[in-house]
Short mmCIF file of N, CA and C in Angstrom, two decimals:
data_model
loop_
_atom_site.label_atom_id
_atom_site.label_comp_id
_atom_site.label_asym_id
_atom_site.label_seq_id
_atom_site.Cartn_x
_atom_site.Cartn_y
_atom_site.Cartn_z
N UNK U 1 0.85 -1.18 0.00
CA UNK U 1 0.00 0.00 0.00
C UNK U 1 0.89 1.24 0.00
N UNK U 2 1.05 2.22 -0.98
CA UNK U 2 1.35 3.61 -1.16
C UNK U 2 0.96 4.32 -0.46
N UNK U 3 1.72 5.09 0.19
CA UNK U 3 1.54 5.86 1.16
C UNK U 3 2.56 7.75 1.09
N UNK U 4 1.23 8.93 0.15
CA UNK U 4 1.45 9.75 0.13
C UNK U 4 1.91 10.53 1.59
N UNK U 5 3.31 11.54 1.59
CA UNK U 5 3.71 11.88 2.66
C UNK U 5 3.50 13.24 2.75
N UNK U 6 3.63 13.74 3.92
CA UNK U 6 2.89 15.23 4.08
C UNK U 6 4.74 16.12 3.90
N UNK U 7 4.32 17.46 3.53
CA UNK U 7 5.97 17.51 3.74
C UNK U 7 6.75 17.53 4.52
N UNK U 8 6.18 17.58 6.13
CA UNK U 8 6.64 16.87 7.43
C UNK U 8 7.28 15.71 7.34
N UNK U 9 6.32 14.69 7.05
CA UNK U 9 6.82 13.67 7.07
C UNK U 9 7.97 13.36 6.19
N UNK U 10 7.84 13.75 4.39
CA UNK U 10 8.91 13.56 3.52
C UNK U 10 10.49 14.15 4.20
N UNK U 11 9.95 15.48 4.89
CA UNK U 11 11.31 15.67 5.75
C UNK U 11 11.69 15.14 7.02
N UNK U 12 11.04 14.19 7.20
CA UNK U 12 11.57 13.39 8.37
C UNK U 12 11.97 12.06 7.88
N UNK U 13 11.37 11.33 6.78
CA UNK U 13 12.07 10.53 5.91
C UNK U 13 13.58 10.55 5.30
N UNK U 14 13.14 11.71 4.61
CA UNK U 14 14.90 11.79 4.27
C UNK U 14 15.92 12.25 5.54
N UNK U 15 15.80 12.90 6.30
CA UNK U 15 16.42 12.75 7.14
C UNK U 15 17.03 11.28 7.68
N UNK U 16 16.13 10.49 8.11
CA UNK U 16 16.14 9.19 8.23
C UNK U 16 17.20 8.58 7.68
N UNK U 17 16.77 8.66 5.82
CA UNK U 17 17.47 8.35 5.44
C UNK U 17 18.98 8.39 5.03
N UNK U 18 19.09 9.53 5.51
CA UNK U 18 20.48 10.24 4.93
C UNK U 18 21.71 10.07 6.60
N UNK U 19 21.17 10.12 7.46
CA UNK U 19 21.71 9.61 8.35
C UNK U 19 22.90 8.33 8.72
N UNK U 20 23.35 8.27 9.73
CA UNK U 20 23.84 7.21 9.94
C UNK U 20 23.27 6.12 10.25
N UNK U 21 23.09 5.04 10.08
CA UNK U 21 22.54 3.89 11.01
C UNK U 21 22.30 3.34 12.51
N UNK U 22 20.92 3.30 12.50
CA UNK U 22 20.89 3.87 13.81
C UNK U 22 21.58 2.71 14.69
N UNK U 23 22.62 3.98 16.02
CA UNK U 23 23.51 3.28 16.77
C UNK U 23 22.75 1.61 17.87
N UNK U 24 23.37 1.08 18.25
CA UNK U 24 22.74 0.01 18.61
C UNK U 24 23.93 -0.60 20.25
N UNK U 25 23.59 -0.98 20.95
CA UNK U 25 24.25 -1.76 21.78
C UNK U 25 24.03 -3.55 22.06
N UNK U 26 25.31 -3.87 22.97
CA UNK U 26 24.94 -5.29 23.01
C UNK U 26 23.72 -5.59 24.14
N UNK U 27 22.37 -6.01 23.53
CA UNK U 27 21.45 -5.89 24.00
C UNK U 27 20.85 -7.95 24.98
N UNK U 28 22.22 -8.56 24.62
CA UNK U 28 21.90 -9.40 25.40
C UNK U 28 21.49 -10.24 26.44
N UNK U 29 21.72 -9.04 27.31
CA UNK U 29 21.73 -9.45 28.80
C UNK U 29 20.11 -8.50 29.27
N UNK U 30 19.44 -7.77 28.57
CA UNK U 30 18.61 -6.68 29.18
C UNK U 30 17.60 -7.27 27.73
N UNK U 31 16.21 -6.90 28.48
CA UNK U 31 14.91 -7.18 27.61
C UNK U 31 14.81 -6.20 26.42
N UNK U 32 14.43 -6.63 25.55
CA UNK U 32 14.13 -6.25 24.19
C UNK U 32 12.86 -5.35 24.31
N UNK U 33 12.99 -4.48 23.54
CA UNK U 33 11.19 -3.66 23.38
C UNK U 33 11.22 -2.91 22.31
N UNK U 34 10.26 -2.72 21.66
CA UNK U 34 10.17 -1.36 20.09
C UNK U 34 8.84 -1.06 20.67
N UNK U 35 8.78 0.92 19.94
CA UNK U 35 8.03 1.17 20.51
C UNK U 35 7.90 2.02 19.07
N UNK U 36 6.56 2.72 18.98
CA UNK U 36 6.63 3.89 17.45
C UNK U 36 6.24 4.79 17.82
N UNK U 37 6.77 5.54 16.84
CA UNK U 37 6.55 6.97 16.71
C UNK U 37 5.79 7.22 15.52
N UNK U 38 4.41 7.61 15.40
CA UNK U 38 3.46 7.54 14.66
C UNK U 38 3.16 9.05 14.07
N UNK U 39 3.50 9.36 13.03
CA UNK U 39 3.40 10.87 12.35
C UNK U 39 2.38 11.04 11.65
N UNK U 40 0.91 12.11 12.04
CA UNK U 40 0.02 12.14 11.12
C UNK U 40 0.17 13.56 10.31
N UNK U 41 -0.37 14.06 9.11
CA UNK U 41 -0.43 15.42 8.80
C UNK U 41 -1.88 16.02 8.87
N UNK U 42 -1.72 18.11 9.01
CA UNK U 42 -3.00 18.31 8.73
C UNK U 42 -3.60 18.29 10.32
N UNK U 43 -3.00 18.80 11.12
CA UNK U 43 -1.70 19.99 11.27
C UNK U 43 -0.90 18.44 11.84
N UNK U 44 0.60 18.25 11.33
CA UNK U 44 1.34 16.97 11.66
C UNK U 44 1.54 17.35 13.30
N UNK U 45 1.24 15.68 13.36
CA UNK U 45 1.02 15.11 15.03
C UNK U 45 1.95 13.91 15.16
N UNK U 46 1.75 13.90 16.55
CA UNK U 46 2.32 12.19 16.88
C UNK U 46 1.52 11.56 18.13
N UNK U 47 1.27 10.35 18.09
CA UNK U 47 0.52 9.33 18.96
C UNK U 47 1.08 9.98 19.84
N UNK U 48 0.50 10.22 21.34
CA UNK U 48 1.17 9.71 22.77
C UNK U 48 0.32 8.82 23.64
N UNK U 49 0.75 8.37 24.33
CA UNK U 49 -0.12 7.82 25.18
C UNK U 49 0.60 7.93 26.74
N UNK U 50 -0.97 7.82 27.51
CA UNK U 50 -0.84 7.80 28.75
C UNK U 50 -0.78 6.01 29.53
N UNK U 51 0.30 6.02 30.02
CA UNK U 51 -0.01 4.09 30.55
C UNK U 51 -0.56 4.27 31.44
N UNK U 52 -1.58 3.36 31.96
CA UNK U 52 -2.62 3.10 32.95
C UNK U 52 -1.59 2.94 33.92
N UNK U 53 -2.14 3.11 35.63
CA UNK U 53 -1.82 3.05 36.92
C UNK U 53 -2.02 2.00 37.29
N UNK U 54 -1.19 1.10 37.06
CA UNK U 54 -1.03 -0.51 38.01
C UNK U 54 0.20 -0.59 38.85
N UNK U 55 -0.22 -1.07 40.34
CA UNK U 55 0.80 -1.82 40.87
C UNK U 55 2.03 -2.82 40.49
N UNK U 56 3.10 -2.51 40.64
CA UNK U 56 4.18 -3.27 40.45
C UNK U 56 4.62 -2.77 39.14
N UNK U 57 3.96 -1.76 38.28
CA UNK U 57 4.71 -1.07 37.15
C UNK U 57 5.61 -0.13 37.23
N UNK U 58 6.25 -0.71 36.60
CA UNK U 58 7.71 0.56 36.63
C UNK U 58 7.34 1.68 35.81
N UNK U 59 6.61 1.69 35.09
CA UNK U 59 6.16 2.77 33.82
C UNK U 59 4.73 3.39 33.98
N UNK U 60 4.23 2.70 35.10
CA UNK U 60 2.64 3.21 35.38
C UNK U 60 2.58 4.21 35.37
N UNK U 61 1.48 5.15 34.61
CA UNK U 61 0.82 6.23 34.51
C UNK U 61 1.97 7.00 33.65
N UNK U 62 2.94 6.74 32.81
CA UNK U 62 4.27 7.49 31.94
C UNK U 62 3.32 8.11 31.29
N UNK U 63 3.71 8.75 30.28
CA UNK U 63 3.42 9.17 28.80
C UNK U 63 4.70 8.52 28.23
N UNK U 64 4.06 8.20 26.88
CA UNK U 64 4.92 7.37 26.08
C UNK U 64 4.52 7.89 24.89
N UNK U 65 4.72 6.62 24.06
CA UNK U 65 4.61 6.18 22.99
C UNK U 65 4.03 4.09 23.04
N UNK U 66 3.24 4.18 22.06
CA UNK U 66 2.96 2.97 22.00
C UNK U 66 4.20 2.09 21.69
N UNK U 67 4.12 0.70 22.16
CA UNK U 67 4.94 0.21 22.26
C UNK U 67 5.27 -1.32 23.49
N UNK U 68 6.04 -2.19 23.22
CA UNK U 68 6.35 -2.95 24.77
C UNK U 68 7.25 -4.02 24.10
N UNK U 69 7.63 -5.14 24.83
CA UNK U 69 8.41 -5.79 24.91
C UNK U 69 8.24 -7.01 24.01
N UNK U 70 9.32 -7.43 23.52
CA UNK U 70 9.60 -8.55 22.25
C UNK U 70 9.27 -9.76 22.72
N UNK U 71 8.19 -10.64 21.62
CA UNK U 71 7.63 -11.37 22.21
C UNK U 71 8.26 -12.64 21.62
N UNK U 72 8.84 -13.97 22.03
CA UNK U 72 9.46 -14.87 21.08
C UNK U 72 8.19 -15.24 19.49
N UNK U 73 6.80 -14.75 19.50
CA UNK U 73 6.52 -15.01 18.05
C UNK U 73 6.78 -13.96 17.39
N UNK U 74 7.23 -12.80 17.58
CA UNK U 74 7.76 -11.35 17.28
C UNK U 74 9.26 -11.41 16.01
N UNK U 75 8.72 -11.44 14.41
CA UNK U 75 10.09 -12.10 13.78
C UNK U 75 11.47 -10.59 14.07
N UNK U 76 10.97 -9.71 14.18
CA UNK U 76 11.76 -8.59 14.80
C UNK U 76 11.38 -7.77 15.68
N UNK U 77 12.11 -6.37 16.15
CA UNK U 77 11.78 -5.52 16.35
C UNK U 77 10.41 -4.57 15.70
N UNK U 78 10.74 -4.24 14.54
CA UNK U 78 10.05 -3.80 14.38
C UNK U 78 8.37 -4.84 13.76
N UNK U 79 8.71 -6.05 14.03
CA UNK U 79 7.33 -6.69 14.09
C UNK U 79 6.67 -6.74 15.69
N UNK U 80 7.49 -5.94 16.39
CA UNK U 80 7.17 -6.01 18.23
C UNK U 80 6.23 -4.62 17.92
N UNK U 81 6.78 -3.45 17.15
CA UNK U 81 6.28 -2.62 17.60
C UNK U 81 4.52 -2.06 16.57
N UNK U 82 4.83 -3.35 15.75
CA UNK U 82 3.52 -3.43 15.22
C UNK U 82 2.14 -3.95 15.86
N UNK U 83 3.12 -4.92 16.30
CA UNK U 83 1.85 -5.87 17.16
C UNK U 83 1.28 -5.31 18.77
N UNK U 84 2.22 -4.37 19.02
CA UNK U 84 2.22 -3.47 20.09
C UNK U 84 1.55 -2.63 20.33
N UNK U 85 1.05 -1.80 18.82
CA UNK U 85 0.52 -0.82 18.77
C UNK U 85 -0.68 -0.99 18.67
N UNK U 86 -0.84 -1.96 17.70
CA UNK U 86 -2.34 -2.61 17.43
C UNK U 86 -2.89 -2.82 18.53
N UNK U 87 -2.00 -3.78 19.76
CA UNK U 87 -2.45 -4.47 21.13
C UNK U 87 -3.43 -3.11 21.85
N UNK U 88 -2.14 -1.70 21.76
CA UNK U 88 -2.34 -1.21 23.10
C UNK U 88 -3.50 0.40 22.51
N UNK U 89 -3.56 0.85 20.84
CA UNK U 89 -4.10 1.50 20.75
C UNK U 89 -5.43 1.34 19.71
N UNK U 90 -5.04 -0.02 19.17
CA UNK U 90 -6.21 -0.22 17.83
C UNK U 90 -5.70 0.06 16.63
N UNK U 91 -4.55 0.35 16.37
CA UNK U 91 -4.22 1.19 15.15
C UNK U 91 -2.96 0.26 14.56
N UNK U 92 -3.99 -0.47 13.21
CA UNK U 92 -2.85 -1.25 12.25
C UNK U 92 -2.01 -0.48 11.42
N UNK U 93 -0.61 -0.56 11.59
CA UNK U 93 0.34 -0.43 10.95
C UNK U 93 0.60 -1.21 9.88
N UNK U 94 1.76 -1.09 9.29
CA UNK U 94 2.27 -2.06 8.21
C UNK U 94 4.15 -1.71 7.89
N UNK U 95 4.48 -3.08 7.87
CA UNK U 95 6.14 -2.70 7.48
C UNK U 95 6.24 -0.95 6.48
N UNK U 96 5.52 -1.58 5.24
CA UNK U 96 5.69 -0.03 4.41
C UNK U 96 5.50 1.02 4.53
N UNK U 97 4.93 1.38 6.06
CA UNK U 97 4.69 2.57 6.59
C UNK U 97 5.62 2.89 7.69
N UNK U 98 6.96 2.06 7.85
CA UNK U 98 8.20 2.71 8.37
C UNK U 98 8.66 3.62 8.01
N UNK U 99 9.25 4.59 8.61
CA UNK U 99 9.83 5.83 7.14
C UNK U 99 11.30 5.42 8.12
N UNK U 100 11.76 5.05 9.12
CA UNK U 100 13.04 4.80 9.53
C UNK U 100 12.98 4.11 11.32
N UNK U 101 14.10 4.16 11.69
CA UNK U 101 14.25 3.32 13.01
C UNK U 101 14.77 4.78 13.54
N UNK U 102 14.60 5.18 14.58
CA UNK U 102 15.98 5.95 15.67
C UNK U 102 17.10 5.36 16.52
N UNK U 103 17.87 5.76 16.97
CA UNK U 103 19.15 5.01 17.99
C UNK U 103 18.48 4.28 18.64
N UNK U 104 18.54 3.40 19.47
CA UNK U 104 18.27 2.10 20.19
C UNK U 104 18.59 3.10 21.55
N UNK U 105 17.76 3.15 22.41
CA UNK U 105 17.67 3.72 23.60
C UNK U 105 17.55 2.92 25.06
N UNK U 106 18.13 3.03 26.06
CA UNK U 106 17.88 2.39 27.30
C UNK U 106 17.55 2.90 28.36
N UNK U 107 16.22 3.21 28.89
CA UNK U 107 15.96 4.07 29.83
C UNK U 107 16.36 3.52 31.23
N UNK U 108 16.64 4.76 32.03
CA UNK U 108 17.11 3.83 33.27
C UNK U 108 16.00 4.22 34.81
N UNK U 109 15.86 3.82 35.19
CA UNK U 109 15.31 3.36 36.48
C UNK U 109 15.43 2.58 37.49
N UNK U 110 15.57 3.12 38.83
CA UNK U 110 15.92 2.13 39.70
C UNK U 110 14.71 0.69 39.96
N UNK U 111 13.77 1.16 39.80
CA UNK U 111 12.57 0.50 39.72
C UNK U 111 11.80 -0.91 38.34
N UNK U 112 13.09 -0.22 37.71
CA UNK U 112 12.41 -1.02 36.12
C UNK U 112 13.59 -1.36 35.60
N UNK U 113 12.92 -3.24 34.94
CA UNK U 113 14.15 -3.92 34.43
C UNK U 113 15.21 -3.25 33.54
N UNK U 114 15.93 -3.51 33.51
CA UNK U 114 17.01 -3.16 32.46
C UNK U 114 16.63 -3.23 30.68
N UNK U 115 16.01 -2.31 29.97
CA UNK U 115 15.63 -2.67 28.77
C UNK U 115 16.18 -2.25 27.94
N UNK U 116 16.32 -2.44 26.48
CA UNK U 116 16.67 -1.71 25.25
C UNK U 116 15.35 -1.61 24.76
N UNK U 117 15.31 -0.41 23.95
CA UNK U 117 14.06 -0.23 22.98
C UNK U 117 14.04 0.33 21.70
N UNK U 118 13.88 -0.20 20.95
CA UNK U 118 14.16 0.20 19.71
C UNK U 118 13.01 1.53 19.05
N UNK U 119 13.06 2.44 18.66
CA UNK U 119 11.66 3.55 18.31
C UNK U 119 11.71 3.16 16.70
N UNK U 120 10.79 2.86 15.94
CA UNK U 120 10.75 3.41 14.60
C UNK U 120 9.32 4.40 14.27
N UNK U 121 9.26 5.08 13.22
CA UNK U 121 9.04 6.41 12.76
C UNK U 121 8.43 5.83 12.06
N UNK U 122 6.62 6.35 11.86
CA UNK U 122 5.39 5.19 10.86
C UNK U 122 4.86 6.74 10.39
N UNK U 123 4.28 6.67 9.17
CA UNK U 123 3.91 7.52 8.68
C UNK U 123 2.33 7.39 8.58
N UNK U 124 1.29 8.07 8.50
CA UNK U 124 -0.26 7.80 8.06
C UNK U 124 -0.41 8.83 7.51
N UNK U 125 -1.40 8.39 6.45
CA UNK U 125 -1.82 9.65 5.60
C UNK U 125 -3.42 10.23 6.27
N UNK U 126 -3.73 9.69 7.64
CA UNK U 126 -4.55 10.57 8.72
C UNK U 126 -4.81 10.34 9.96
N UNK U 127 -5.37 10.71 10.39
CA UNK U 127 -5.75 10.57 11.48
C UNK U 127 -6.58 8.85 11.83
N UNK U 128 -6.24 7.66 12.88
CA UNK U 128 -7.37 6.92 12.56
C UNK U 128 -7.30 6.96 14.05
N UNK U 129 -9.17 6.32 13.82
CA UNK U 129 -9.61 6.41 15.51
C UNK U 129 -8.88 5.24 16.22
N UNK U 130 -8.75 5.90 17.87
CA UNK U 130 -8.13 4.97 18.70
C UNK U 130 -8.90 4.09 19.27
N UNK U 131 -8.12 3.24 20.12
CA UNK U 131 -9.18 2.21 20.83
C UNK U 131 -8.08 1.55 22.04
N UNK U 132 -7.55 2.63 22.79
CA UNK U 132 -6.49 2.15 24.15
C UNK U 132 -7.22 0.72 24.78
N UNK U 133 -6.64 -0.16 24.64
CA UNK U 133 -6.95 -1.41 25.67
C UNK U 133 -6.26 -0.81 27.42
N UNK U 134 -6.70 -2.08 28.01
CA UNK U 134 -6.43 -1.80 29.39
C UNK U 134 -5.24 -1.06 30.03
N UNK U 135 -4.47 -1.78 29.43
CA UNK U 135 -2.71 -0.65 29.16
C UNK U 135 -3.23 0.51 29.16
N UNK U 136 -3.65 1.39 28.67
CA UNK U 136 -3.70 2.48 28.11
C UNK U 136 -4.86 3.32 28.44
N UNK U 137 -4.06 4.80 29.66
CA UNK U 137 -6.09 5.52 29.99
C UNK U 137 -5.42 6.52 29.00
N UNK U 138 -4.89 6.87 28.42
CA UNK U 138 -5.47 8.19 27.09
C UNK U 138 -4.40 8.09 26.09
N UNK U 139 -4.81 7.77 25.00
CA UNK U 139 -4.19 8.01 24.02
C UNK U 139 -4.63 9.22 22.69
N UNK U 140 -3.47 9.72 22.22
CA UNK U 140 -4.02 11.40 21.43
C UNK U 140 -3.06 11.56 20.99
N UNK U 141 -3.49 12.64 19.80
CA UNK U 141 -2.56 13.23 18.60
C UNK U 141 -2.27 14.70 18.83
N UNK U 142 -0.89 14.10 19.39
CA UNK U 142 0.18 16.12 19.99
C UNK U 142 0.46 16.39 18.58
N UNK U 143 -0.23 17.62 18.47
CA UNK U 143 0.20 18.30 16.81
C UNK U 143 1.94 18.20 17.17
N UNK U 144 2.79 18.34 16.47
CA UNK U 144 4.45 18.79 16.94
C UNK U 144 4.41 19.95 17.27
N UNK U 145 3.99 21.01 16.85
CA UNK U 145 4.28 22.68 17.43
C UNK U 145 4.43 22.91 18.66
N UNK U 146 3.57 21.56 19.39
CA UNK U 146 2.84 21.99 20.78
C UNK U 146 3.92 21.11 21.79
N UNK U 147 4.46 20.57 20.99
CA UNK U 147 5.72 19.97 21.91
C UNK U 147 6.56 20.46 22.75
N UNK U 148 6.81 20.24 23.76
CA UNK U 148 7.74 20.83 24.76
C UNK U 148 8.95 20.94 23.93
N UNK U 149 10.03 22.08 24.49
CA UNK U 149 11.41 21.34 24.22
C UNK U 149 11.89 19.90 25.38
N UNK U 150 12.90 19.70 24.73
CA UNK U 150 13.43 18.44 25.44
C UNK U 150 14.14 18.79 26.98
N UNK U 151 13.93 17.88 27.67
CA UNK U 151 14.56 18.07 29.25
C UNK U 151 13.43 17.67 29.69
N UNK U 152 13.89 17.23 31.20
CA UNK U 152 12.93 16.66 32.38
C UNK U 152 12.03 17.47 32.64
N UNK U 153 10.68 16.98 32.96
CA UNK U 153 9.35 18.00 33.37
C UNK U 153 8.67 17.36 34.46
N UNK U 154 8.30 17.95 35.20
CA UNK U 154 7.70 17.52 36.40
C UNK U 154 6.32 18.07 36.86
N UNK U 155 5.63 17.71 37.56
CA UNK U 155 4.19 18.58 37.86
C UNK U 155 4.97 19.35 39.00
N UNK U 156 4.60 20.96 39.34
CA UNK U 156 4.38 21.97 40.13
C UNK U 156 3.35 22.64 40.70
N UNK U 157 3.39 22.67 41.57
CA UNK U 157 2.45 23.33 42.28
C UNK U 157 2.31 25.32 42.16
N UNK U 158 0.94 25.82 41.64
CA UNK U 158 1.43 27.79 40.91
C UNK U 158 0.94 28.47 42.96
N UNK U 159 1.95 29.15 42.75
CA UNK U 159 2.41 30.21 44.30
C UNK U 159 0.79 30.68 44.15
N UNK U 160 -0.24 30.44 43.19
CA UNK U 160 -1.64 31.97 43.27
C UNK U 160 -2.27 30.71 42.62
N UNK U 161 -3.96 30.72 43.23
CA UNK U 161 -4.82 30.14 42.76
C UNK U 161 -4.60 29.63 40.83
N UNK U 162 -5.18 28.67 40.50
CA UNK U 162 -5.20 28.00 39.18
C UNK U 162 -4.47 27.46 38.82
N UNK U 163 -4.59 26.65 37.82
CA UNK U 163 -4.12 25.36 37.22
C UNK U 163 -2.65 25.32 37.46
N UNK U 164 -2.28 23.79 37.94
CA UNK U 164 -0.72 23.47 37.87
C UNK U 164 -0.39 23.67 36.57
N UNK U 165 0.59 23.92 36.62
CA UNK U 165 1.82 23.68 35.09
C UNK U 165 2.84 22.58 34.86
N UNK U 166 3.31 22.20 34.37
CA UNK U 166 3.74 20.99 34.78
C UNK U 166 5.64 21.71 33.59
N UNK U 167 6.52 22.02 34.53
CA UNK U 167 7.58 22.74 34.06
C UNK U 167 8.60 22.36 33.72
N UNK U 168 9.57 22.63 33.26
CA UNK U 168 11.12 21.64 33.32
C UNK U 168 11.80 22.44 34.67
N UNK U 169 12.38 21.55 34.97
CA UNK U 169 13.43 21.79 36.42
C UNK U 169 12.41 22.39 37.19
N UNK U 170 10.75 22.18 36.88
CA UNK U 170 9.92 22.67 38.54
C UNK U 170 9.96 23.86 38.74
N UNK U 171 10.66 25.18 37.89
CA UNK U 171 10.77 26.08 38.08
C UNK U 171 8.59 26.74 37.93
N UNK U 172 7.99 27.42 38.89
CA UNK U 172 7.11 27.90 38.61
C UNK U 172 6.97 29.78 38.35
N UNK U 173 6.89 30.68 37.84
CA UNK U 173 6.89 32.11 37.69
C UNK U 173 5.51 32.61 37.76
N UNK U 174 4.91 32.69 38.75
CA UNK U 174 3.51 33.45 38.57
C UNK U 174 2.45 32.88 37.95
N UNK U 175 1.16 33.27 37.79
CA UNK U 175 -0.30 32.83 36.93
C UNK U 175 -0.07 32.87 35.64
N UNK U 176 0.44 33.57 35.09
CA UNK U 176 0.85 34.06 33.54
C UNK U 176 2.09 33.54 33.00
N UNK U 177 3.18 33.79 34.14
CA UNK U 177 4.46 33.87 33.91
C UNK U 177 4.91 31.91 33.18
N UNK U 178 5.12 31.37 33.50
CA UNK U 178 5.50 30.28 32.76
C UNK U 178 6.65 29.93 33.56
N UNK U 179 7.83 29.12 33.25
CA UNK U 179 8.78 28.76 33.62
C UNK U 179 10.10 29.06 33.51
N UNK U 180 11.20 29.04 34.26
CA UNK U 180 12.09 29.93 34.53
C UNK U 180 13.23 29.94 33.38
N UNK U 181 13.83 30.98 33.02
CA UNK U 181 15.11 30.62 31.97
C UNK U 181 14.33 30.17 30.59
N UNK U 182 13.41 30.65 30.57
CA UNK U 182 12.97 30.79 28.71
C UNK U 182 12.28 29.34 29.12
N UNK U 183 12.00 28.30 29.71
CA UNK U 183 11.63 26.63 29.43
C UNK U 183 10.46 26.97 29.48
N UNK U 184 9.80 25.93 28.27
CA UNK U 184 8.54 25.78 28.11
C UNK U 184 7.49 25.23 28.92
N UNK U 185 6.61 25.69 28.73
CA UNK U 185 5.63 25.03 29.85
C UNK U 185 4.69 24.13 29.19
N UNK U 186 3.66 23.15 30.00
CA UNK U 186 2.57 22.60 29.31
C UNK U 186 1.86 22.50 30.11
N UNK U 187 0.33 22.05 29.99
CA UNK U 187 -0.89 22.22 30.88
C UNK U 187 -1.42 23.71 30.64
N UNK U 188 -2.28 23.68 31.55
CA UNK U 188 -2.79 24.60 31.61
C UNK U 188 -3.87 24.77 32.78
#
């Protein structure tokens, strides 16, 4: 199936492509996982999801990305993060709607096994409806504009009546004011 790209996406493709190969470690000893990164256009978005609040999860209640751990009928990675997505949001993918892989990442936590995870980059030509299974209390399409920059964010508590903000480095500045040293804020 052909799959027209928005010019977001065509420039996140070639990027992809023009790149190096994405870096990788020896992933033997620590659990396997792929997870995607799902690009729609019109205004271009990406999946996130919220993981449900269970006991004994190391990842309970994250924001993510769809995604989880390699299953031995899984012929790769990126057949983990197909069957993953489908599992946890409703939404069939297909190999030909890879536009690339990213570096192989290992998040760390004192709380959570030792994993590798592989991300690859899926393209759709729209929007399709979700359907979060139990895993999953909210899943939604963050246009990119609305994206934080990168760095740690935490919920804060605002010094004057109304809504938390949720800031990088916790910094809070007033009702209006936003967060400290130019960092972006989100919530509202």
């Amino acid at each position: 199936m052909r799959l027209s790209l928005s010019p977001f996406q065509r420039q996140l493709f070639e990027w992809l492509q023009e790149r190096d190969p994405p870096r990788s470690s020896d992933t033997s000893e620590v659990a396997s996982a792929a997870v995607a990164v799902i690009i729609v256009p019109n205004p271009d978005a990406v999946l996130i999801i919220r993981r449900a609040e269970r006991v004994g999860d190391p990842w309970s209640g994250h924001m993510g990305l769809p995604g989880g751990r390699r299953q031995s009928s899984d012929a790769d990675a990126l057949a983990t993060a197909i069957r993953e997505t489908h599992e946890e949001v409703g939404v069939r993918l297909i190999r030909e709607w890879c536009l690339g892989a990213l570096d192989l990442i290992s998040p760390r936590s004192a709380s959570a096994p030792r994993t590798a995870v592989q991300p690859f980059v899926f393209a759709l030509a729209d929007r399709t409806a979700l359907s979060p299974n139990h895993e999953v209390s909210l899943a939604l399409w963050l246009p990119i504009l609305e994206l934080p920059e990168p760095g740690p964010y935490r919920p804060v508590a605002p010094r004057r009546s109304g809504a938390g903000r949720i800031c990088r480095r916790g910094v809070w500045r007033g009702r209006r004011g936003g967060c400290g040293g130019g960092d972006a804020t989100m919530g509202g």
